[in-house]
XYZ file of C-alpha atoms in Angstrom:
80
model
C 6.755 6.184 -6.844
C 5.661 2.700 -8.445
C 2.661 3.018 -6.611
C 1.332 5.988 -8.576
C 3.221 6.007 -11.534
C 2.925 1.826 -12.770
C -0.286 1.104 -14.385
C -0.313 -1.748 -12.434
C 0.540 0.124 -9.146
C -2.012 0.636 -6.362
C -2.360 3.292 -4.196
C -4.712 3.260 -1.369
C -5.628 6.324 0.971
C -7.648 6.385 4.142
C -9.154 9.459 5.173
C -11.086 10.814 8.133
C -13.560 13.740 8.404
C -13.262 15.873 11.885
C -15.690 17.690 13.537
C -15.355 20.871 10.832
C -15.718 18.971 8.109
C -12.027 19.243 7.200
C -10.558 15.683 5.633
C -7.775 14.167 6.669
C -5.560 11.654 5.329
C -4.743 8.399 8.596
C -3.208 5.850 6.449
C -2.413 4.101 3.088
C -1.103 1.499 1.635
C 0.757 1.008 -1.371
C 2.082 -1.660 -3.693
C 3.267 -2.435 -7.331
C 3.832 -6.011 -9.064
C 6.694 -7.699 -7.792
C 8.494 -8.025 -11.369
C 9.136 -4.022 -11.078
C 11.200 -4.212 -7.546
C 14.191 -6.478 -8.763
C 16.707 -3.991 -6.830
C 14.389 -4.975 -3.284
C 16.380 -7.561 -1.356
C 13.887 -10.652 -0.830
C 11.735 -9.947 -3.783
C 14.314 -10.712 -5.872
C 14.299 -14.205 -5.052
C 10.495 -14.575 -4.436
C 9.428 -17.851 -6.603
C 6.285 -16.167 -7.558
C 8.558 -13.959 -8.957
C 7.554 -13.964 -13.020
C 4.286 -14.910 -12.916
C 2.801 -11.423 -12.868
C 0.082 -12.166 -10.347
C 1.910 -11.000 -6.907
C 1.781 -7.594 -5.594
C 4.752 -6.555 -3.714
C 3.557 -4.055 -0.606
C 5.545 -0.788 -1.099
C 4.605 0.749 2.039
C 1.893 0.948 4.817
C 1.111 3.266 7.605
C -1.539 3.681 9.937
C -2.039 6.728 12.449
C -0.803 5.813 15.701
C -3.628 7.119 17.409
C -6.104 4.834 15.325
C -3.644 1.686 15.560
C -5.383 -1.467 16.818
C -8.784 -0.673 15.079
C -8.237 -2.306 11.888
C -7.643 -0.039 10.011
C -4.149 -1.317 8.436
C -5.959 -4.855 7.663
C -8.926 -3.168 5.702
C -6.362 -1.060 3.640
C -4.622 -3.894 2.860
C -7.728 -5.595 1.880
C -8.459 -2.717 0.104
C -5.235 -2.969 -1.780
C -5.781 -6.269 -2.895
């Protein structure tokens, strides 16, 4: 949820187009700033940890059939 609902969250959505024209979504990645995920084991020790410049990475998934392209890199490029 910190993804969408943080102003400072990022959501980021990959889509592809078939043949039909129909749109579908293959991966995303999402994060919020890693002050807002103090109940996260880890990032509640990171030492960047209350500088407000870090992203924390909620979540990332790529469709297994397009795994290996690059496509979970350039999301989280993207998300950046």
């Amino acid at each position: 949820r910190l993804a969408f609902e943080h102003p400072d969250g990022v959501a980021v959505v990959a889509e592809r187009k078939d043949e039909g024209g129909t749109w579908t979504v293959v991966g995303y990645a999402l994060g919020a700033p890693l002050e807002d995920v103090a109940d996260v084991p880890g990032p509640d020790r990171d030492p960047a940890r209350g500088r407000g410049d870090t992203m924390y990475a909620l979540a990332s998934t790529v469709d297994p059939a397009l795994q290996g392209l690059g496509l979970g890199k350039r999301l989280k490029q993207a998300q950046l």
